[in-house]
XYZ file of C-alpha atoms in Angstrom:
555
model
C 24.338 -8.017 7.426
C 26.152 -10.447 5.361
C 30.028 -10.424 5.424
C 32.098 -11.115 2.387
C 34.584 -13.983 1.866
C 38.255 -13.160 0.577
C 36.995 -14.629 -2.818
C 34.301 -11.939 -3.198
C 36.991 -9.202 -2.522
C 39.129 -10.204 -5.391
C 38.134 -9.343 -9.000
C 36.190 -11.996 -10.672
C 35.852 -11.640 -14.299
C 32.153 -12.870 -15.041
C 31.183 -12.940 -18.814
C 27.707 -12.581 -19.860
C 27.500 -16.169 -21.041
C 28.305 -17.159 -17.446
C 26.018 -14.540 -15.937
C 23.229 -16.264 -18.069
C 24.071 -19.639 -16.371
C 21.364 -19.262 -13.488
C 18.573 -19.416 -16.217
C 19.887 -22.649 -17.286
C 20.039 -23.796 -13.632
C 16.527 -22.639 -13.078
C 15.120 -24.826 -15.530
C 16.993 -27.812 -14.036
C 16.072 -26.994 -10.632
C 12.174 -26.735 -11.561
C 12.171 -30.131 -12.405
C 14.163 -31.102 -9.180
C 11.779 -29.333 -6.926
C 8.767 -31.239 -8.567
C 10.525 -34.495 -7.641
C 11.237 -32.870 -4.163
C 7.739 -31.688 -3.389
C 6.702 -34.500 -1.041
C 5.407 -33.069 2.374
C 4.780 -35.745 5.143
C 6.188 -38.950 3.623
C 4.346 -40.717 0.791
C 0.829 -40.818 2.237
C -1.883 -39.694 -0.047
C -4.359 -37.109 1.176
C -7.973 -38.410 0.945
C -10.121 -34.954 1.012
C -13.804 -34.347 0.285
C -15.282 -35.911 -2.837
C -14.611 -33.385 -5.742
C -17.851 -32.594 -7.737
C -17.397 -33.782 -11.337
C -17.108 -30.970 -13.937
C -20.120 -31.949 -16.290
C -18.595 -29.257 -18.795
C -15.082 -30.603 -19.189
C -16.672 -34.275 -19.493
C -19.066 -33.194 -21.878
C -16.505 -31.485 -24.171
C -14.205 -34.665 -24.150
C -17.293 -36.667 -25.032
C -18.345 -34.568 -27.992
C -14.705 -34.659 -28.984
C -14.216 -38.337 -29.053
C -17.544 -39.012 -30.681
C -17.706 -36.322 -33.256
C -14.204 -34.713 -34.197
C -13.219 -34.877 -37.845
C -10.003 -36.587 -36.915
C -8.906 -39.298 -34.583
C -7.799 -37.894 -31.052
C -6.005 -39.324 -28.197
C -8.692 -37.963 -25.530
C -6.283 -38.991 -22.541
C -3.510 -36.847 -23.711
C -5.942 -34.262 -24.403
C -7.248 -34.461 -21.068
C -3.810 -34.418 -19.390
C -2.945 -31.228 -21.311
C -6.182 -29.607 -20.089
C -5.475 -30.396 -16.771
C -1.806 -29.100 -16.795
C -2.927 -26.007 -18.381
C -5.695 -25.415 -15.576
C -3.109 -25.915 -12.795
C -1.084 -23.341 -14.313
C -3.424 -20.806 -13.138
C -2.475 -21.651 -9.556
C 0.896 -21.353 -7.686
C 3.930 -22.595 -9.389
C 4.287 -25.817 -7.368
C 0.747 -27.422 -7.815
C 1.395 -30.087 -10.628
C -0.138 -32.954 -12.449
C 2.155 -35.843 -13.246
C 0.882 -38.434 -15.798
C 1.435 -42.045 -14.581
C 4.764 -42.730 -15.988
C 6.138 -39.602 -14.769
C 4.747 -39.960 -11.357
C 6.226 -43.489 -11.133
C 9.718 -42.111 -12.286
C 9.619 -39.427 -9.875
C 8.585 -41.610 -6.988
C 11.487 -43.916 -7.605
C 13.859 -40.906 -7.103
C 12.622 -40.691 -3.559
C 11.580 -44.179 -2.552
C 14.175 -46.664 -1.602
C 15.331 -47.948 -4.880
C 13.786 -49.298 -7.971
C 13.985 -52.379 -10.108
C 16.722 -52.413 -12.845
C 20.198 -53.663 -13.758
C 22.163 -51.525 -11.494
C 24.505 -49.321 -13.522
C 25.357 -45.638 -13.627
C 25.584 -44.533 -17.216
C 26.633 -41.847 -19.289
C 25.699 -40.911 -22.921
C 28.839 -40.057 -25.067
C 28.900 -39.735 -28.694
C 25.543 -41.230 -29.208
C 26.479 -44.189 -27.255
C 25.498 -45.389 -23.796
C 28.602 -46.266 -21.537
C 28.666 -47.676 -18.146
C 30.236 -45.237 -15.745
C 30.413 -47.960 -12.867
C 28.213 -50.908 -12.068
C 26.540 -50.367 -8.753
C 28.031 -52.239 -5.716
C 26.411 -55.288 -5.116
C 24.061 -55.031 -7.921
C 23.067 -57.477 -10.778
C 25.316 -55.843 -13.433
C 28.386 -56.108 -11.107
C 27.556 -59.772 -10.604
C 27.678 -60.985 -14.121
C 30.948 -58.955 -14.865
C 29.777 -55.559 -16.445
C 32.765 -53.167 -16.265
C 33.069 -49.302 -16.078
C 33.814 -48.184 -19.396
C 31.649 -50.935 -21.299
C 29.294 -49.732 -24.116
C 25.855 -50.842 -24.059
C 25.163 -51.398 -27.728
C 21.892 -53.406 -27.573
C 19.481 -54.410 -24.946
C 16.557 -56.922 -25.386
C 16.618 -56.101 -29.052
C 16.549 -52.391 -28.691
C 19.596 -50.558 -30.192
C 21.132 -47.848 -27.702
C 23.268 -46.098 -30.321
C 22.579 -43.010 -32.454
C 20.713 -39.854 -32.313
C 17.498 -41.383 -30.882
C 19.366 -42.261 -27.680
C 18.231 -40.484 -24.618
C 17.859 -41.018 -20.758
C 14.034 -41.851 -21.272
C 14.786 -44.542 -23.646
C 17.539 -45.995 -21.604
C 15.174 -45.927 -18.610
C 12.423 -47.852 -20.378
C 14.884 -50.301 -21.860
C 16.946 -51.280 -18.719
C 14.469 -50.809 -15.829
C 11.597 -53.258 -15.409
C 10.024 -55.941 -13.082
C 12.459 -57.417 -10.591
C 13.250 -61.032 -11.720
C 12.935 -60.319 -15.467
C 16.050 -60.562 -17.882
C 17.784 -58.102 -19.925
C 19.942 -59.561 -22.643
C 22.790 -57.099 -23.619
C 25.352 -56.709 -26.319
C 28.336 -55.057 -24.937
C 31.355 -53.526 -26.671
C 34.539 -53.657 -24.391
C 37.835 -52.124 -25.146
C 40.222 -54.739 -26.299
C 37.892 -57.008 -27.657
C 36.997 -57.227 -31.510
C 33.448 -58.717 -31.083
C 30.464 -57.656 -29.117
C 30.120 -59.477 -25.686
C 26.815 -61.125 -24.742
C 25.616 -60.579 -21.179
C 22.170 -61.456 -19.599
C 21.347 -59.436 -16.404
C 18.410 -60.153 -14.130
C 16.841 -57.310 -12.805
C 16.789 -56.569 -9.080
C 16.153 -54.062 -6.479
C 18.623 -51.013 -6.919
C 18.711 -48.877 -3.889
C 18.937 -45.291 -4.215
C 21.152 -43.134 -1.959
C 21.051 -39.433 -1.101
C 23.986 -38.855 0.981
C 26.931 -38.302 -1.259
C 29.660 -37.826 1.052
C 30.618 -38.491 4.826
C 34.212 -38.115 5.727
C 36.605 -36.582 8.191
C 38.698 -33.762 6.534
C 42.570 -33.549 6.798
C 42.578 -31.527 10.020
C 41.007 -34.696 11.721
C 38.315 -32.823 13.579
C 36.059 -31.280 10.657
C 33.318 -33.785 9.453
C 31.839 -33.245 5.838
C 28.501 -34.461 5.057
C 26.645 -33.842 1.786
C 22.874 -34.443 1.252
C 21.626 -34.390 -2.412
C 17.984 -34.697 -1.565
C 15.696 -35.913 1.411
C 14.482 -39.534 0.353
C 12.989 -42.289 2.240
C 16.600 -43.658 3.407
C 18.302 -40.147 3.911
C 17.838 -40.055 7.672
C 19.327 -43.501 8.194
C 22.204 -42.747 5.774
C 22.874 -39.494 7.502
C 22.900 -41.213 10.871
C 25.254 -43.778 9.738
C 27.701 -41.190 8.411
C 27.273 -39.037 11.602
C 28.067 -42.022 13.885
C 31.227 -42.957 11.782
C 32.577 -39.418 11.920
C 32.050 -39.088 15.585
C 33.774 -42.445 16.300
C 36.813 -41.000 14.071
C 36.894 -38.252 16.357
C 34.987 -35.425 14.550
C 34.512 -32.196 16.644
C 32.872 -29.910 14.397
C 30.617 -30.445 11.181
C 30.057 -28.778 7.721
C 26.674 -30.029 6.338
C 26.388 -29.424 2.632
C 23.022 -28.913 1.273
C 23.841 -26.921 -1.879
C 21.672 -27.984 -5.010
C 19.397 -29.980 -2.748
C 15.726 -29.441 -4.031
C 14.017 -31.046 -1.042
C 12.014 -34.083 -0.624
C 10.332 -35.883 2.380
C 10.152 -33.268 5.129
C 9.891 -35.814 7.782
C 13.435 -37.026 7.086
C 14.681 -33.356 7.021
C 13.329 -32.553 10.358
C 14.516 -35.730 11.837
C 17.933 -34.712 10.793
C 17.518 -30.969 12.215
C 16.486 -32.622 15.478
C 19.818 -34.137 15.817
C 21.316 -30.814 16.241
C 18.750 -28.880 18.351
C 18.306 -29.015 22.030
C 14.925 -28.994 23.596
C 11.463 -29.767 22.278
C 10.833 -26.422 20.266
C 8.867 -26.086 16.984
C 11.169 -27.174 14.004
C 8.544 -26.195 11.373
C 4.713 -25.419 11.283
C 2.246 -25.201 8.334
C -0.890 -22.926 7.772
C -3.462 -23.120 5.288
C -7.245 -22.554 4.337
C -8.104 -26.137 5.610
C -7.407 -26.366 9.299
C -6.925 -30.113 8.774
C -3.813 -29.404 6.702
C -2.319 -27.193 9.818
C 0.544 -28.871 11.561
C 3.358 -28.428 14.016
C 6.432 -30.559 14.022
C 8.445 -30.363 17.160
C 12.118 -31.427 18.274
C 11.562 -34.852 19.822
C 14.539 -36.342 21.342
C 18.286 -35.764 22.410
C 20.217 -35.550 19.264
C 23.524 -36.984 18.575
C 25.179 -33.468 17.461
C 23.485 -30.874 19.828
C 26.903 -29.731 20.905
C 29.965 -28.849 18.575
C 30.469 -25.919 15.964
C 28.214 -26.503 12.820
C 28.070 -24.784 9.382
C 25.492 -25.323 6.703
C 26.173 -24.629 3.127
C 23.246 -23.478 0.908
C 22.960 -21.844 -2.549
C 20.417 -20.749 -4.981
C 19.567 -24.545 -5.771
C 18.736 -25.321 -2.051
C 15.088 -25.344 -1.892
C 11.972 -26.964 0.250
C 13.077 -29.170 2.864
C 16.690 -28.125 2.704
C 15.534 -24.564 3.534
C 13.587 -25.840 6.350
C 16.714 -27.455 7.742
C 18.975 -24.641 7.130
C 16.350 -22.226 8.504
C 15.411 -23.893 11.568
C 19.326 -24.228 12.398
C 19.639 -20.435 11.987
C 16.631 -19.606 13.837
C 17.714 -21.532 16.888
C 21.428 -19.952 16.422
C 22.588 -23.677 16.165
C 24.472 -23.271 12.796
C 26.120 -20.526 10.690
C 24.810 -20.655 7.283
C 27.272 -19.951 4.609
C 26.678 -19.665 0.758
C 24.115 -17.640 -1.220
C 20.431 -17.114 -0.707
C 18.565 -20.224 -1.349
C 15.739 -20.810 -3.833
C 12.527 -19.766 -1.660
C 10.253 -22.462 -1.813
C 7.610 -22.623 1.097
C 4.589 -23.994 -0.175
C 3.463 -27.451 1.030
C 2.051 -30.017 -1.510
C -0.130 -32.940 -0.840
C 0.451 -36.000 -3.305
C -3.085 -37.215 -4.233
C -2.831 -40.567 -6.282
C -5.226 -40.566 -8.995
C -7.116 -43.825 -10.344
C -5.107 -44.191 -13.317
C -1.770 -44.053 -11.523
C -1.249 -40.236 -12.244
C -0.732 -37.766 -9.384
C -1.897 -34.430 -8.454
C 0.527 -32.590 -6.244
C -1.939 -29.822 -4.665
C -0.514 -26.875 -2.712
C -2.565 -27.056 0.575
C -0.525 -24.584 3.030
C 2.566 -22.669 3.525
C 5.172 -23.754 5.963
C 6.919 -21.505 8.642
C 10.008 -21.924 10.342
C 10.455 -21.233 14.141
C 11.073 -17.452 14.074
C 7.743 -17.262 12.271
C 9.038 -16.405 8.771
C 7.833 -17.907 5.583
C 10.648 -18.481 3.194
C 8.379 -18.592 0.037
C 9.370 -16.006 -2.585
C 6.816 -13.808 -4.327
C 5.007 -15.100 -7.278
C 2.220 -14.240 -9.699
C -0.221 -17.258 -10.350
C 0.248 -18.525 -13.991
C 3.545 -16.820 -14.690
C 5.760 -19.703 -14.283
C 8.329 -18.064 -16.634
C 8.915 -15.276 -14.306
C 8.810 -17.269 -11.194
C 11.593 -19.698 -12.176
C 13.492 -17.030 -14.131
C 13.928 -15.131 -10.949
C 17.285 -16.872 -10.313
C 18.404 -15.202 -13.598
C 17.087 -11.892 -12.257
C 19.256 -12.303 -9.252
C 22.107 -12.582 -11.623
C 21.422 -9.531 -13.534
C 21.198 -7.132 -10.551
C 24.518 -8.790 -9.069
C 23.187 -10.985 -6.057
C 25.403 -13.882 -7.039
C 28.558 -12.020 -6.932
C 28.187 -9.285 -4.281
C 26.410 -9.458 -0.785
C 25.199 -5.955 -1.010
C 22.916 -6.869 -3.859
C 21.003 -9.153 -1.948
C 17.405 -8.177 -2.060
C 15.458 -8.720 0.988
C 12.850 -5.996 0.327
C 10.111 -8.598 -0.227
C 10.341 -9.822 3.291
C 10.429 -8.393 6.654
C 13.056 -8.843 9.132
C 12.728 -11.540 12.136
C 14.972 -12.284 15.004
C 16.716 -15.569 15.945
C 16.553 -16.775 19.398
C 19.506 -14.892 20.465
C 18.308 -11.703 18.717
C 20.385 -11.974 15.295
C 18.467 -10.449 12.274
C 17.107 -12.842 9.538
C 14.739 -12.355 6.670
C 11.519 -14.115 5.165
C 9.664 -13.926 2.066
C 12.404 -15.046 -0.297
C 14.502 -17.926 0.811
C 17.202 -18.273 3.575
C 19.741 -15.474 3.471
C 23.178 -16.915 4.562
C 25.226 -15.294 7.542
C 28.347 -15.417 5.407
C 28.129 -14.653 1.638
C 30.208 -16.746 -0.874
C 30.051 -15.135 -4.323
C 29.796 -17.258 -7.560
C 33.002 -17.734 -9.267
C 32.506 -18.072 -13.059
C 36.088 -17.220 -13.878
C 36.719 -20.591 -15.188
C 33.576 -21.074 -17.300
C 34.018 -21.030 -21.164
C 31.953 -22.044 -24.096
C 34.757 -24.699 -24.905
C 34.230 -26.172 -21.371
C 30.506 -26.268 -21.735
C 31.034 -28.174 -25.052
C 33.536 -30.708 -23.589
C 30.704 -31.125 -20.831
C 27.702 -31.551 -23.086
C 29.424 -34.039 -24.973
C 30.588 -35.885 -21.906
C 34.199 -35.783 -22.964
C 35.690 -35.017 -19.411
C 33.748 -37.791 -17.747
C 34.353 -40.323 -20.673
C 38.006 -39.507 -20.527
C 38.232 -39.980 -16.631
C 36.598 -43.244 -16.670
C 38.807 -44.657 -19.570
C 41.977 -43.366 -17.752
C 40.876 -44.896 -14.550
C 40.289 -48.396 -16.254
C 43.589 -48.245 -18.180
C 45.665 -47.405 -15.019
C 43.666 -49.147 -12.332
C 46.412 -51.379 -11.226
C 48.947 -48.641 -10.914
C 46.579 -46.159 -9.157
C 45.434 -48.591 -6.702
C 48.979 -49.020 -5.241
C 48.254 -45.485 -3.814
C 46.094 -44.436 -1.065
C 43.363 -41.745 -1.571
C 45.115 -39.286 0.475
C 48.477 -39.832 -1.356
C 46.554 -39.594 -4.589
C 44.973 -36.257 -3.456
C 48.227 -34.606 -2.357
C 50.594 -36.024 -5.451
C 48.597 -36.854 -8.484
C 48.561 -34.351 -11.225
C 46.615 -34.401 -14.577
C 49.434 -33.583 -16.891
C 49.678 -31.897 -20.200
C 49.796 -35.258 -22.021
C 46.139 -36.155 -20.433
C 44.923 -32.781 -21.477
C 46.079 -33.057 -24.850
C 44.104 -36.276 -25.103
C 40.989 -34.489 -23.785
C 41.465 -31.842 -26.575
C 42.122 -34.536 -29.178
C 38.795 -36.529 -28.128
C 36.978 -33.150 -28.286
C 38.058 -32.579 -31.783
C 36.835 -36.075 -32.882
C 33.543 -34.926 -31.775
C 34.041 -31.802 -33.747
C 34.488 -29.535 -30.832
C 36.620 -26.679 -32.060
C 39.870 -26.031 -29.821
C 39.944 -22.702 -28.367
C 43.339 -21.900 -26.826
C 42.180 -18.647 -24.816
C 39.093 -20.696 -23.423
C 40.958 -23.609 -22.823
C 43.412 -21.825 -20.838
C 40.620 -20.059 -18.853
C 39.091 -23.605 -17.886
C 42.314 -25.631 -17.584
C 42.522 -25.740 -13.871
C 38.910 -26.534 -13.379
C 39.210 -29.287 -16.043
C 42.169 -30.708 -14.258
C 40.311 -30.856 -10.999
C 37.265 -32.590 -12.477
C 39.421 -35.289 -14.279
C 41.181 -35.863 -11.005
C 38.049 -36.325 -9.011
C 36.412 -38.541 -11.268
C 39.412 -40.794 -11.672
C 39.338 -40.805 -7.644
C 35.587 -41.792 -7.682
C 36.269 -44.605 -10.144
C 39.320 -46.099 -8.421
C 38.732 -45.733 -4.557
C 35.204 -47.185 -3.579
C 33.465 -46.044 -0.395
C 30.557 -47.720 1.146
C 27.544 -48.160 -1.094
C 26.141 -44.625 -2.097
C 29.164 -42.493 -0.934
C 31.680 -40.465 -3.226
C 34.130 -39.561 -0.754
C 37.137 -39.637 -2.823
C 35.512 -37.460 -5.399
C 34.672 -34.743 -2.837
C 38.316 -35.024 -1.256
C 39.387 -33.905 -4.470
C 37.099 -31.028 -5.340
C 36.768 -29.660 -1.790
C 40.400 -28.880 -1.710
C 39.419 -25.601 -3.961
C 35.878 -25.187 -2.891
C 35.524 -21.623 -1.780
C 32.490 -22.405 0.239
C 34.519 -24.965 2.145
C 37.227 -22.441 2.461
C 34.883 -19.907 3.818
C 33.229 -22.545 6.291
C 36.736 -23.437 7.626
C 37.466 -19.863 8.252
C 34.385 -19.083 10.335
C 34.253 -22.237 12.603
C 35.388 -19.982 15.648
C 32.167 -17.837 14.912
C 30.021 -20.896 14.481
C 31.117 -22.226 17.808
C 30.071 -18.978 19.534
C 26.495 -19.033 18.375
C 23.959 -19.347 21.079
C 26.520 -18.289 23.891
C-alpha cells in the first residue's frame, strides 16, 4: 500500500484548469515516447520479405496517372501508411524520412549544427546559451543575442517555429551559416559566420552532491547513445566526493535505448539475475537480458523518482530495481509503456517502428497499460482520466485493478498492467499554477528575463559561489515588476490574484535560470539549476525523509 507524504496531507487547491494539465502533458509525452521507442540500440531488423500489396500499388498508379488534379503520391502513400498503422497498437509508427532523421539525432551522439540553445520570444529567436566548445561559442556568439537572419532566411515574425530554425541552422558539417545578430548595446546588426560542426547531445542533466555531503543526485532525461558513459562519469565523481546514498531522477524520462538503461540498472543490482525479458509472436524476437558484472553502486541506499511522464526504458530501470528490492520508488505511477518496437529502415530513409513483443521485468509483470487498437485518443488521454478520478492527488485513488499483484524478491507486493506504482506517493501540487503564469511561459517572458538579467549582472554574480547564491540571492520585487512589465508589452494582462498565486514559483524559476546561465558545469550538466529548484521540490523532500527505509530494503 502507498504511503502519503506530508504534502498530500495538506490541503492543495487544484483548479479545473490545473487538473486538465495532464492532457497537455500527454500530447507532449506521445511525441517523446516515439523518440524513445528504440529497443536494442539502433540496429535495423531485417525480417522476411513482405509480399507487395498489389491493390495499394494499383490504386496509387491509377491516381497518379488519371486523377483530375495533380497529386503528390508520396505524401498520399505516407498518409495511407500512417492511417493503416493506427489500427494496430499505439506505439507502432511510421516516420517520414525527415522526421526519422530528426528523431534519430535526439538519441544518437549529436548532430551537425552551429551549437546554440535557443528560445523563441516575441517572434524572435534568442540565444539562451552557446554550447560549450561549440562553433558558435568560438566565434563569439553570446547569450541574449537575437538571430535576425541566417543564410538569407529571416528568423523573425509569426512564421518562426522550431522546424524552420532547425532547417536553417542545422546542416552538413563544414558548411557555413552567415548570421545577422542583434546584440543589446549595439545599434547595428552584427555579422557572424559560423562553420557547422558535430554538436554532442547530452542526456544526464545533473550529477551533484547535495548539501548534506552524503546524498548524490543524478537526473537522466532520456536513454541515448551516450547516457551510460555520462551516468558513469557522474557516479564516479560523486563517489570520489564521498557519496553514501543516491537519488536517481527519472521523472519525465520517455525512454530510449534499452541497452543503455539496463547497463545502468546493472550498476546497482548484485548477482546475475534477469533484468528484463521480451515475449512476442515470433520466437526470434524473444530475448533475456541479465545482470552481467559487479556494479559500482550495489551497496548504499537508493531512491528512484518517477512520475506519469516516465515511460518505456525508464520504467524498466525503476521496475527492475523495485523487483529486486534494491531501490525505493518515490513519486507517482509511471506511464505504462511495455511494448517493444523494432526500428526498420526503409529504402527512402523513412522508418517503420513495428511493435514485435512485450517486455517483462524480473517479477514477471508487464507494465503495459491496457489499450484498444486504433483508439489513440483514449490511450494518451488516459493521463487525463487519472487526473479526473484523483490519482495525481491521492494515493488511495491509484487504480491497479487492471493488473494483478506480484511479489518482489523479498515479498513486497507490486502491480503490473499499468506502469510502475511507487512505494512512496507524492501528489501533484498545482497550487501555484495560473493562467497568468501559463501566458508568461508560453511567451517565454520568464526565461528571457532571466537570460537578460544574467548578462547584465554577470560580473557581480560571478563574485559569488553557487552555494552562496543559492543561500542568499533573492528575486526581489523590482525584478518581478520588470517581468510584469515585459509581459504587458506582449499584451499579457496582469492579474494580481493569479500573480500572487504564482509568485514564489516565478521567483524560483528565475533564480534557477540565472544560476544556470552564470555557473557553468561540465558539458551537458545543469547542476546549478537543480541546486535551486530541488530546494523546494516535494519529490526531493519525500526522498530525503525515506532514506532510512530505502537502506533497509533487502535486509
